[in-house]
Amino acid sequence: MAEALSKKEFSQELNNPECAVCLQPCVHPAQLPCGHIFCYLCVKGFANQNKRCAMCRQEIPIDFIEQPRLLQIPQPLEYSETEGFDGGYQWFYEGRNGWWQYDERTSKELENSYKNGDKTIELLIAGFLYVVDFENMLQLRRNDPSRRRQIKRDVSTIVKKGIAGIRTNSSLESQAVLSSSPTNEENSPLPITPSNTPQSPTSGRESPNQQNDLEATIESIQNLRIDTGDSIQNTKY
Amino acid sequence: MAALPRRIIKETQRLMQEPVPGISAVPDDSNARYFHVIVTGPEDSPFEGGLFKLELFLPEDYPMSAPKVRFITKIYHPNIDRLGRICLDILKDKWSPALQIRTVLLSIQALLSAPNPDDPLANDVAELWKVNESEAIRNAKEWTRRYAMDN
């Protein structure tokens, strides 16, 4: 296990350029329009602050954080399931209508500190200093403790909004897969096996509102029609 | 107490491994965010031959905000005041998190070579620098000899 990790870290060194902000291999490398590459969360940090590239000061588009240009797709459900601590646990923080998984680096720090029996840990995330309180499972902003979120350690396969503020397809896919059939796999870039499909009934809460629920359902029905015209007549009509 | 962010650890290691010529920055034994700095006066400047002590502190949200840097050694310079405070854009509104301790100290050393009396912090010094540059440079040399060469 330890060997596998170090091997993975080694390949990360090779594939990810060093981020000029955190001085570590980029986590979720994001490329700004000027071409400079940083960790997604590092961009978020300085985009919030002065809205300019840390290297060349070119302005960052307002919607970049919402729609970043990522050089790697965040780990799909299938992959992250085999990762995780103690055979598949991950760290999550509360978002609106669902949970975000922490980025890999922060997760590791949380897990180490948690295993260490620490009561709290301080983390610099996207330019803000946070205190994580393991006794109450809360994340508080150091200079504004009213900004707090619940956190949890849970199996990596739970339905989630995405990783570190990056929406992952897996959450959309899992919705679609839930309501349709394996045909959906043809549309997804990374095939996922049915065993990865979260079957918990809470998945409906994942979408921000009912409108999206409806859209997702309509979409999956359309997929059904296109892909399995025959079976629809048997099952649906 | 709070763990030191990886970035600070990495910067410190690199400062030790590949020191900048003419600049030394050593973290304090009891506070890894506080650095004891010595900058040598640049050649062909009135500060040549001087060793200038500074203090540098990395605030909590570093590198999202700039280090706090101050001259401890007295210096006669239009952009450095009596308390050693430095008027330098990258320490204020032009700070970028891609800058580092190393680049900040190099910029400060460059400021010694290129005083800018049009953006003064020490008004009397800046005034003299503008109306009688040779006298100002004489003063700067004298202060360097008196305060920055004692050992």
mmCIF file of C-alpha atoms in Angstrom:
data_model
loop_
_atom_site.group_PDB
_atom_site.id
_atom_site.type_symbol
_atom_site.label_atom_id
_atom_site.label_comp_id
_atom_site.label_asym_id
_atom_site.label_seq_id
_atom_site.Cartn_x
_atom_site.Cartn_y
_atom_site.Cartn_z
ATOM 1 C CA MET A 1 0.000 0.000 0.000
ATOM 2 C CA ALA A 2 2.696 2.412 1.004
ATOM 3 C CA GLU A 3 4.666 1.428 -2.044
ATOM 4 C CA ALA A 4 1.713 2.024 -4.317
ATOM 5 C CA LEU A 5 1.265 5.471 -2.834
ATOM 6 C CA SER A 6 4.834 6.511 -3.321
ATOM 7 C CA LYS A 7 4.769 5.225 -6.861
ATOM 8 C CA LYS A 8 1.698 7.294 -7.482
ATOM 9 C CA GLU A 9 3.306 10.352 -5.928
ATOM 10 C CA PHE A 10 6.314 9.826 -8.118
ATOM 11 C CA SER A 11 4.217 9.784 -11.273
ATOM 12 C CA GLN A 12 2.420 12.868 -10.037
ATOM 13 C CA GLU A 13 5.767 14.647 -9.797
ATOM 14 C CA LEU A 14 6.447 13.746 -13.390
ATOM 15 C CA ASN A 15 3.080 14.620 -14.850
ATOM 16 C CA ASN A 16 2.102 17.697 -12.871
ATOM 17 C CA PRO A 17 4.104 20.884 -13.171
ATOM 18 C CA GLU A 18 5.037 22.609 -9.945
ATOM 19 C CA CYS A 19 2.493 25.212 -8.939
ATOM 20 C CA ALA A 20 4.180 28.582 -8.411
ATOM 21 C CA VAL A 21 1.866 29.343 -5.520
ATOM 22 C CA CYS A 22 2.065 26.265 -3.294
ATOM 23 C CA LEU A 23 5.418 25.069 -4.742
ATOM 24 C CA GLN A 24 4.082 21.528 -4.997
ATOM 25 C CA PRO A 25 2.953 19.425 -7.946
ATOM 26 C CA CYS A 26 -0.327 20.883 -9.224
ATOM 27 C CA VAL A 27 -3.469 19.370 -7.762
ATOM 28 C CA HIS A 28 -6.255 19.621 -10.353
ATOM 29 C CA PRO A 29 -4.077 21.750 -12.639
ATOM 30 C CA ALA A 30 -6.015 24.625 -14.161
ATOM 31 C CA GLN A 31 -4.814 26.741 -17.069
ATOM 32 C CA LEU A 32 -5.663 30.426 -17.232
ATOM 33 C CA PRO A 33 -6.268 32.132 -20.604
ATOM 34 C CA CYS A 34 -2.701 33.538 -20.425
ATOM 35 C CA GLY A 35 -1.419 29.946 -20.404
ATOM 36 C CA HIS A 36 -0.119 29.790 -16.840
ATOM 37 C CA ILE A 37 -0.955 26.663 -14.886
ATOM 38 C CA PHE A 38 -1.666 26.413 -11.155
ATOM 39 C CA CYS A 39 -3.623 24.201 -8.790
ATOM 40 C CA TYR A 40 -7.324 24.899 -9.139
ATOM 41 C CA LEU A 41 -7.515 25.860 -5.450
ATOM 42 C CA CYS A 42 -4.484 28.122 -5.722
ATOM 43 C CA VAL A 43 -6.117 29.963 -8.634
ATOM 44 C CA LYS A 44 -9.243 30.254 -6.539
ATOM 45 C CA GLY A 45 -7.176 31.823 -3.788
ATOM 46 C CA PHE A 46 -5.678 34.603 -5.858
ATOM 47 C CA ALA A 47 -8.673 35.012 -8.142
ATOM 48 C CA ASN A 48 -10.696 35.906 -5.052
ATOM 49 C CA GLN A 49 -8.072 38.340 -3.994
ATOM 50 C CA ASN A 50 -6.992 40.415 -6.956
ATOM 51 C CA LYS A 51 -8.463 38.686 -9.987
ATOM 52 C CA ARG A 52 -5.135 38.541 -11.790
ATOM 53 C CA CYS A 53 -2.729 35.786 -12.800
ATOM 54 C CA ALA A 54 -0.024 35.359 -10.178
ATOM 55 C CA MET A 55 2.648 35.104 -12.878
ATOM 56 C CA CYS A 56 1.776 37.759 -15.452
ATOM 57 C CA ARG A 57 -1.072 39.722 -13.808
ATOM 58 C CA GLN A 58 -3.374 39.199 -16.765
ATOM 59 C CA GLU A 59 -6.973 39.496 -15.680
ATOM 60 C CA ILE A 60 -8.809 36.291 -14.822
ATOM 61 C CA PRO A 61 -12.256 35.904 -16.422
ATOM 62 C CA ILE A 62 -15.012 36.284 -13.803
ATOM 63 C CA ASP A 63 -16.457 32.867 -14.543
ATOM 64 C CA PHE A 64 -13.146 31.003 -14.427
ATOM 65 C CA ILE A 65 -13.693 29.546 -10.976
ATOM 66 C CA GLU A 66 -17.141 28.298 -11.962
ATOM 67 C CA GLN A 67 -15.924 27.030 -15.312
ATOM 68 C CA PRO A 68 -12.220 26.365 -15.008
ATOM 69 C CA ARG A 69 -10.076 25.004 -17.796
ATOM 70 C CA LEU A 70 -8.776 21.857 -16.141
ATOM 71 C CA LEU A 71 -5.920 19.903 -17.649
ATOM 72 C CA GLN A 72 -7.045 16.690 -15.990
ATOM 73 C CA ILE A 73 -10.508 15.463 -15.317
ATOM 74 C CA PRO A 74 -10.924 15.015 -11.579
ATOM 75 C CA GLN A 75 -10.796 11.393 -10.610
ATOM 76 C CA PRO A 76 -13.948 9.622 -11.708
ATOM 77 C CA LEU A 77 -16.002 7.646 -9.251
ATOM 78 C CA GLU A 78 -14.553 4.364 -10.385
ATOM 79 C CA TYR A 79 -11.003 5.407 -9.664
ATOM 80 C CA SER A 80 -11.556 7.167 -6.385
ATOM 81 C CA GLU A 81 -13.335 4.129 -5.039
ATOM 82 C CA THR A 82 -10.153 2.133 -5.020
ATOM 83 C CA GLU A 83 -8.327 5.050 -3.440
ATOM 84 C CA GLY A 84 -9.123 6.430 -0.064
ATOM 85 C CA PHE A 85 -8.112 5.551 3.430
ATOM 86 C CA ASP A 86 -8.742 2.229 5.176
ATOM 87 C CA GLY A 87 -9.979 0.743 1.938
ATOM 88 C CA GLY A 88 -12.101 3.560 0.586
ATOM 89 C CA TYR A 89 -12.763 6.368 3.064
ATOM 90 C CA GLN A 90 -12.546 10.008 2.076
ATOM 91 C CA TRP A 91 -13.043 13.402 3.673
ATOM 92 C CA PHE A 92 -15.977 15.600 2.721
ATOM 93 C CA TYR A 93 -17.236 19.083 3.517
ATOM 94 C CA GLU A 94 -20.730 20.361 3.422
ATOM 95 C CA GLY A 95 -21.917 22.345 0.425
ATOM 96 C CA ARG A 96 -25.296 23.597 -0.583
ATOM 97 C CA ASN A 97 -27.426 20.491 -1.142
ATOM 98 C CA GLY A 98 -24.678 17.975 -0.805
ATOM 99 C CA TRP A 99 -21.119 17.124 0.010
ATOM 100 C CA TRP A 100 -17.865 18.072 -1.663
ATOM 101 C CA GLN A 101 -14.903 15.766 -1.398
ATOM 102 C CA TYR A 102 -11.736 17.483 -0.201
ATOM 103 C CA ASP A 103 -8.867 17.605 -2.682
ATOM 104 C CA GLU A 104 -6.377 14.799 -2.368
ATOM 105 C CA ARG A 105 -3.680 16.774 -0.599
ATOM 106 C CA THR A 106 -5.994 18.256 2.024
ATOM 107 C CA SER A 107 -7.585 14.834 2.515
ATOM 108 C CA LYS A 108 -4.211 13.347 3.308
ATOM 109 C CA GLU A 109 -3.456 16.053 5.825
ATOM 110 C CA LEU A 110 -6.852 15.573 7.448
ATOM 111 C CA GLU A 111 -6.436 11.829 7.610
ATOM 112 C CA ASN A 112 -2.935 12.034 9.106
ATOM 113 C CA SER A 113 -4.048 14.492 11.723
ATOM 114 C CA TYR A 114 -7.189 12.466 12.490
ATOM 115 C CA LYS A 115 -5.224 9.228 12.858
ATOM 116 C CA ASN A 116 -2.793 11.113 15.026
ATOM 117 C CA GLY A 117 -5.601 11.843 17.449
ATOM 118 C CA ASP A 118 -5.314 15.633 17.015
ATOM 119 C CA LYS A 119 -8.296 17.642 18.168
ATOM 120 C CA THR A 120 -7.791 20.335 15.554
ATOM 121 C CA ILE A 121 -5.694 21.064 12.496
ATOM 122 C CA GLU A 122 -5.062 24.307 10.655
ATOM 123 C CA LEU A 123 -5.162 24.297 6.881
ATOM 124 C CA LEU A 124 -4.536 26.918 4.232
ATOM 125 C CA ILE A 125 -7.113 26.293 1.531
ATOM 126 C CA ALA A 126 -7.563 28.625 -1.429
ATOM 127 C CA GLY A 127 -5.910 31.449 0.451
ATOM 128 C CA PHE A 128 -7.920 31.184 3.651
ATOM 129 C CA LEU A 129 -6.767 29.714 6.900
ATOM 130 C CA TYR A 130 -9.219 27.170 8.295
ATOM 131 C CA VAL A 131 -9.375 25.333 11.579
ATOM 132 C CA VAL A 132 -10.770 21.840 11.397
ATOM 133 C CA ASP A 133 -12.298 20.701 14.690
ATOM 134 C CA PHE A 134 -12.355 16.904 14.733
ATOM 135 C CA GLU A 135 -14.374 16.704 17.961
ATOM 136 C CA ASN A 136 -17.325 18.519 16.429
ATOM 137 C CA MET A 137 -16.460 17.636 12.841
ATOM 138 C CA LEU A 138 -16.505 21.258 11.750
ATOM 139 C CA GLN A 139 -14.411 23.420 9.474
ATOM 140 C CA LEU A 140 -14.209 27.055 10.584
ATOM 141 C CA ARG A 141 -12.574 29.982 8.899
ATOM 142 C CA ARG A 142 -9.848 31.166 11.225
ATOM 143 C CA ASN A 143 -10.552 34.895 10.947
ATOM 144 C CA ASP A 144 -14.334 34.482 10.724
ATOM 145 C CA PRO A 145 -15.510 31.440 12.710
ATOM 146 C CA SER A 146 -19.118 32.169 11.753
ATOM 147 C CA ARG A 147 -18.169 30.732 8.371
ATOM 148 C CA ARG A 148 -18.423 27.109 9.276
ATOM 149 C CA ARG A 149 -19.190 23.901 7.462
ATOM 150 C CA GLN A 150 -19.769 20.392 8.651
ATOM 151 C CA ILE A 151 -17.234 17.838 7.589
ATOM 152 C CA LYS A 152 -17.316 14.061 7.553
ATOM 153 C CA ARG A 153 -15.244 11.016 6.873
ATOM 154 C CA ASP A 154 -17.250 8.641 4.751
ATOM 155 C CA VAL A 155 -16.899 6.026 2.082
ATOM 156 C CA SER A 156 -15.641 7.528 -1.135
ATOM 157 C CA THR A 157 -18.595 6.202 -3.105
ATOM 158 C CA ILE A 158 -21.241 8.420 -1.507
ATOM 159 C CA VAL A 159 -23.064 10.762 -3.816
ATOM 160 C CA LYS A 160 -21.128 13.995 -3.957
ATOM 161 C CA LYS A 161 -21.190 17.299 -5.766
ATOM 162 C CA GLY A 162 -17.590 16.926 -6.854
ATOM 163 C CA ILE A 163 -14.075 17.450 -5.577
ATOM 164 C CA ALA A 164 -12.860 20.671 -3.981
ATOM 165 C CA GLY A 165 -15.448 22.812 -5.707
ATOM 166 C CA ILE A 166 -14.992 21.169 -9.094
ATOM 167 C CA ARG A 167 -18.191 19.521 -10.193
ATOM 168 C CA THR A 168 -17.450 16.020 -11.325
ATOM 169 C CA ASN A 169 -19.360 14.183 -13.976
ATOM 170 C CA SER A 170 -19.754 11.298 -11.618
ATOM 171 C CA SER A 171 -22.513 13.062 -9.745
ATOM 172 C CA LEU A 172 -24.411 13.676 -12.967
ATOM 173 C CA GLU A 173 -23.683 10.227 -14.228
ATOM 174 C CA SER A 174 -24.834 8.589 -11.079
ATOM 175 C CA GLN A 175 -28.132 10.406 -11.346
ATOM 176 C CA ALA A 176 -28.623 9.400 -14.903
ATOM 177 C CA VAL A 177 -27.546 5.863 -14.304
ATOM 178 C CA LEU A 178 -29.934 5.581 -11.439
ATOM 179 C CA SER A 179 -32.928 6.402 -13.542
ATOM 180 C CA SER A 180 -31.910 4.839 -16.809
ATOM 181 C CA SER A 181 -29.901 1.826 -17.804
ATOM 182 C CA PRO A 182 -26.343 0.772 -18.683
ATOM 183 C CA THR A 183 -26.858 2.416 -22.091
ATOM 184 C CA ASN A 184 -25.842 5.614 -20.418
ATOM 185 C CA GLU A 185 -22.308 4.381 -20.313
ATOM 186 C CA GLU A 186 -21.999 4.968 -24.012
ATOM 187 C CA ASN A 187 -22.291 8.672 -23.417
ATOM 188 C CA SER A 188 -19.876 8.965 -20.562
ATOM 189 C CA PRO A 189 -16.197 9.440 -21.401
ATOM 190 C CA LEU A 190 -15.094 7.021 -18.740
ATOM 191 C CA PRO A 191 -17.030 3.793 -18.511
ATOM 192 C CA ILE A 192 -18.341 3.025 -15.093
ATOM 193 C CA THR A 193 -19.470 -0.347 -13.962
ATOM 194 C CA PRO A 194 -22.894 -0.760 -12.428
ATOM 195 C CA SER A 195 -21.346 -1.676 -9.090
ATOM 196 C CA ASN A 196 -20.133 1.885 -8.777
ATOM 197 C CA THR A 197 -23.600 3.261 -8.945
ATOM 198 C CA PRO A 198 -24.601 4.671 -5.607
ATOM 199 C CA GLN A 199 -27.929 3.155 -4.799
ATOM 200 C CA SER A 200 -28.726 5.206 -1.765
ATOM 201 C CA PRO A 201 -32.082 6.973 -1.904
ATOM 202 C CA THR A 202 -30.463 10.251 -0.840
ATOM 203 C CA SER A 203 -29.065 10.778 -4.302
ATOM 204 C CA GLY A 204 -32.033 12.884 -5.263
ATOM 205 C CA ARG A 205 -30.819 15.622 -2.938
ATOM 206 C CA GLU A 206 -27.687 15.946 -4.950
ATOM 207 C CA SER A 207 -29.177 18.252 -7.533
ATOM 208 C CA PRO A 208 -29.402 21.881 -6.535
ATOM 209 C CA ASN A 209 -33.106 22.092 -7.168
ATOM 210 C CA GLN A 210 -36.050 20.273 -8.559
ATOM 211 C CA GLN A 211 -35.672 21.887 -11.927
ATOM 212 C CA ASN A 212 -32.357 20.107 -12.362
ATOM 213 C CA ASP A 213 -33.879 16.884 -11.130
ATOM 214 C CA LEU A 214 -36.469 17.204 -13.810
ATOM 215 C CA GLU A 215 -33.890 18.013 -16.463
ATOM 216 C CA ALA A 216 -31.793 15.061 -15.466
ATOM 217 C CA THR A 217 -34.784 12.788 -15.640
ATOM 218 C CA ILE A 218 -35.854 14.113 -19.017
ATOM 219 C CA GLU A 219 -32.350 13.705 -20.303
ATOM 220 C CA SER A 220 -32.123 10.148 -19.139
ATOM 221 C CA ILE A 221 -35.460 9.332 -20.672
ATOM 222 C CA GLN A 222 -34.274 10.801 -23.957
ATOM 223 C CA ASN A 223 -31.189 8.654 -23.750
ATOM 224 C CA LEU A 224 -33.405 5.673 -23.227
ATOM 225 C CA ARG A 225 -35.398 6.444 -26.318
ATOM 226 C CA ILE A 226 -32.393 6.936 -28.533
ATOM 227 C CA ASP A 227 -30.338 4.063 -27.322
ATOM 228 C CA THR A 228 -32.818 1.359 -26.526
ATOM 229 C CA GLY A 229 -35.790 1.981 -28.682
ATOM 230 C CA ASP A 230 -36.945 -1.602 -28.455
ATOM 231 C CA SER A 231 -36.790 -2.072 -24.782
ATOM 232 C CA ILE A 232 -38.644 1.155 -24.112
ATOM 233 C CA GLN A 233 -41.736 -0.294 -25.691
ATOM 234 C CA ASN A 234 -41.522 -3.227 -23.357
ATOM 235 C CA THR A 235 -40.671 -1.454 -20.183
ATOM 236 C CA LYS A 236 -42.113 2.009 -20.397
ATOM 237 C CA TYR A 237 -45.135 1.846 -22.637
ATOM 238 C CA MET B 1 0.770 24.971 17.414
ATOM 239 C CA ALA B 2 -0.276 25.247 13.834
ATOM 240 C CA ALA B 3 1.742 23.219 11.386
ATOM 241 C CA LEU B 4 3.869 25.180 8.977
ATOM 242 C CA PRO B 5 2.450 25.195 5.461
ATOM 243 C CA ARG B 6 4.425 23.090 2.986
ATOM 244 C CA ARG B 7 5.172 26.132 0.900
ATOM 245 C CA ILE B 8 7.052 27.835 3.743
ATOM 246 C CA ILE B 9 8.997 24.654 4.488
ATOM 247 C CA LYS B 10 9.929 24.321 0.836
ATOM 248 C CA GLU B 11 10.987 27.950 0.470
ATOM 249 C CA THR B 12 13.122 27.727 3.582
ATOM 250 C CA GLN B 13 14.811 24.546 2.372
ATOM 251 C CA ARG B 14 15.577 26.094 -1.003
ATOM 252 C CA LEU B 15 16.920 29.281 0.572
ATOM 253 C CA MET B 16 19.365 27.113 2.512
ATOM 254 C CA GLN B 17 20.271 24.855 -0.414
ATOM 255 C CA GLU B 18 20.632 27.575 -3.040
ATOM 256 C CA PRO B 19 21.310 30.833 -1.222
ATOM 257 C CA VAL B 20 21.008 34.092 -3.137
ATOM 258 C CA PRO B 21 24.398 35.792 -3.535
ATOM 259 C CA GLY B 22 24.599 38.809 -1.308
ATOM 260 C CA ILE B 23 21.516 37.870 0.705
ATOM 261 C CA SER B 24 21.062 35.666 3.728
ATOM 262 C CA ALA B 25 17.730 34.781 5.304
ATOM 263 C CA VAL B 26 17.641 32.482 8.313
ATOM 264 C CA PRO B 27 14.459 31.471 10.146
ATOM 265 C CA ASP B 28 14.307 32.213 13.843
ATOM 266 C CA ASP B 29 14.804 29.221 16.144
ATOM 267 C CA SER B 30 11.516 29.762 17.922
ATOM 268 C CA ASN B 31 9.383 31.087 15.057
ATOM 269 C CA ALA B 32 9.736 29.614 11.586
ATOM 270 C CA ARG B 33 7.728 32.492 10.094
ATOM 271 C CA TYR B 34 10.227 35.081 11.277
ATOM 272 C CA PHE B 35 13.459 35.468 9.285
ATOM 273 C CA HIS B 36 16.684 37.234 10.186
ATOM 274 C CA VAL B 37 17.889 38.796 6.959
ATOM 275 C CA ILE B 38 21.155 40.376 5.872
ATOM 276 C CA VAL B 39 21.401 42.156 2.530
ATOM 277 C CA THR B 40 24.706 43.443 1.214
ATOM 278 C CA GLY B 41 24.713 46.904 -0.298
ATOM 279 C CA PRO B 42 24.878 46.608 -4.104
ATOM 280 C CA GLU B 43 28.063 47.487 -5.974
ATOM 281 C CA ASP B 44 28.201 50.972 -7.486
ATOM 282 C CA SER B 45 25.583 52.227 -5.075
ATOM 283 C CA PRO B 46 26.109 54.495 -2.054
ATOM 284 C CA PHE B 47 25.347 51.418 0.054
ATOM 285 C CA GLU B 48 28.244 49.361 -1.297
ATOM 286 C CA GLY B 49 30.244 47.655 1.411
ATOM 287 C CA GLY B 50 27.413 47.805 3.920
ATOM 288 C CA LEU B 51 25.660 44.880 5.564
ATOM 289 C CA PHE B 52 22.035 45.732 6.198
ATOM 290 C CA LYS B 53 19.965 43.788 8.700
ATOM 291 C CA LEU B 54 16.286 43.343 8.041
ATOM 292 C CA GLU B 55 13.463 41.377 9.600
ATOM 293 C CA LEU B 56 10.951 39.485 7.515
ATOM 294 C CA PHE B 57 7.731 37.983 8.789
ATOM 295 C CA LEU B 58 5.357 35.682 6.901
ATOM 296 C CA PRO B 59 1.768 36.463 7.936
ATOM 297 C CA GLU B 60 -0.833 33.750 8.521
ATOM 298 C CA ASP B 61 -2.259 33.932 5.055
ATOM 299 C CA TYR B 62 1.097 33.993 3.269
ATOM 300 C CA PRO B 63 1.501 33.581 0.303
ATOM 301 C CA MET B 64 -1.900 35.129 -0.359
ATOM 302 C CA SER B 65 -0.633 38.248 1.364
ATOM 303 C CA ALA B 66 2.846 39.736 1.253
ATOM 304 C CA PRO B 67 5.590 39.220 3.795
ATOM 305 C CA LYS B 68 6.181 42.064 6.226
ATOM 306 C CA VAL B 69 9.709 43.357 5.793
ATOM 307 C CA ARG B 70 11.564 46.105 7.639
ATOM 308 C CA PHE B 71 15.134 47.410 7.763
ATOM 309 C CA ILE B 72 16.661 47.140 11.212
ATOM 310 C CA THR B 73 19.913 48.830 10.199
ATOM 311 C CA LYS B 74 19.508 52.579 9.745
ATOM 312 C CA ILE B 75 19.703 53.537 6.085
ATOM 313 C CA TYR B 76 19.596 56.819 4.185
ATOM 314 C CA HIS B 77 17.228 56.093 1.312
ATOM 315 C CA PRO B 78 14.229 58.008 -0.075
ATOM 316 C CA ASN B 79 11.978 54.937 -0.045
ATOM 317 C CA ILE B 80 12.853 53.728 3.447
ATOM 318 C CA ASP B 81 11.758 55.682 6.500
ATOM 319 C CA ARG B 82 13.269 56.174 9.947
ATOM 320 C CA LEU B 83 11.528 53.062 11.248
ATOM 321 C CA GLY B 84 12.946 50.968 8.430
ATOM 322 C CA ARG B 85 9.616 50.645 6.642
ATOM 323 C CA ILE B 86 9.996 50.106 2.917
ATOM 324 C CA CYS B 87 7.967 51.687 0.137
ATOM 325 C CA LEU B 88 7.899 48.996 -2.517
ATOM 326 C CA ASP B 89 4.898 48.164 -4.675
ATOM 327 C CA ILE B 90 5.320 44.376 -4.552
ATOM 328 C CA LEU B 91 5.025 44.513 -0.764
ATOM 329 C CA LYS B 92 1.697 46.300 -1.129
ATOM 330 C CA ASP B 93 -0.809 46.307 -3.977
ATOM 331 C CA LYS B 94 1.498 44.615 -6.492
ATOM 332 C CA TRP B 95 2.061 41.555 -4.328
ATOM 333 C CA SER B 96 1.560 38.251 -6.114
ATOM 334 C CA PRO B 97 1.510 34.832 -4.437
ATOM 335 C CA ALA B 98 4.009 33.630 -7.047
ATOM 336 C CA LEU B 99 6.620 35.928 -5.510
ATOM 337 C CA GLN B 100 8.791 34.452 -2.777
ATOM 338 C CA ILE B 101 11.086 35.468 0.083
ATOM 339 C CA ARG B 102 13.936 35.203 -2.409
ATOM 340 C CA THR B 103 12.363 37.500 -4.999
ATOM 341 C CA VAL B 104 11.216 39.998 -2.387
ATOM 342 C CA LEU B 105 14.733 40.346 -0.996
ATOM 343 C CA LEU B 106 16.196 40.679 -4.494
ATOM 344 C CA SER B 107 13.697 43.465 -5.185
ATOM 345 C CA ILE B 108 14.720 45.218 -1.991
ATOM 346 C CA GLN B 109 18.368 44.919 -2.972
ATOM 347 C CA ALA B 110 17.500 46.364 -6.380
ATOM 348 C CA LEU B 111 15.712 49.247 -4.670
ATOM 349 C CA LEU B 112 19.037 50.150 -3.046
ATOM 350 C CA SER B 113 20.574 50.457 -6.513
ATOM 351 C CA ALA B 114 17.665 52.457 -7.856
ATOM 352 C CA PRO B 115 16.247 54.925 -5.327
ATOM 353 C CA ASN B 116 12.999 56.465 -6.459
ATOM 354 C CA PRO B 117 12.611 59.939 -4.909
ATOM 355 C CA ASP B 118 9.371 60.529 -6.820
ATOM 356 C CA ASP B 119 7.602 57.946 -4.654
ATOM 357 C CA PRO B 120 9.072 58.852 -1.290
ATOM 358 C CA LEU B 121 8.550 57.440 2.140
ATOM 359 C CA ALA B 122 11.233 59.501 3.855
ATOM 360 C CA ASN B 123 10.282 62.974 2.676
ATOM 361 C CA ASP B 124 13.354 64.902 3.758
ATOM 362 C CA VAL B 125 15.655 62.339 2.159
ATOM 363 C CA ALA B 126 13.646 62.311 -1.058
ATOM 364 C CA GLU B 127 13.642 66.103 -1.202
ATOM 365 C CA LEU B 128 17.421 66.298 -0.886
ATOM 366 C CA TRP B 129 17.781 63.464 -3.403
ATOM 367 C CA LYS B 130 15.866 65.560 -5.898
ATOM 368 C CA VAL B 131 17.420 68.995 -5.297
ATOM 369 C CA ASN B 132 20.996 67.948 -4.505
ATOM 370 C CA GLU B 133 21.648 64.356 -5.473
ATOM 371 C CA SER B 134 25.383 64.423 -4.820
ATOM 372 C CA GLU B 135 24.867 65.585 -1.242
ATOM 373 C CA ALA B 136 22.188 62.928 -0.731
ATOM 374 C CA ILE B 137 24.551 60.259 -1.999
ATOM 375 C CA ARG B 138 27.269 61.565 0.321
ATOM 376 C CA ASN B 139 24.822 61.229 3.229
ATOM 377 C CA ALA B 140 23.880 57.713 2.166
ATOM 378 C CA LYS B 141 27.557 56.719 2.033
ATOM 379 C CA GLU B 142 28.178 58.276 5.419
ATOM 380 C CA TRP B 143 25.200 56.434 6.990
ATOM 381 C CA THR B 144 26.340 53.194 5.381
ATOM 382 C CA ARG B 145 29.820 53.637 6.865
ATOM 383 C CA ARG B 146 28.427 54.592 10.263
ATOM 384 C CA TYR B 147 25.607 52.094 10.691
ATOM 385 C CA ALA B 148 26.185 49.219 8.259
ATOM 386 C CA MET B 149 29.893 48.606 8.551
ATOM 387 C CA ASP B 150 30.424 48.350 12.272
ATOM 388 C CA ASN B 151 31.468 44.729 12.160
#
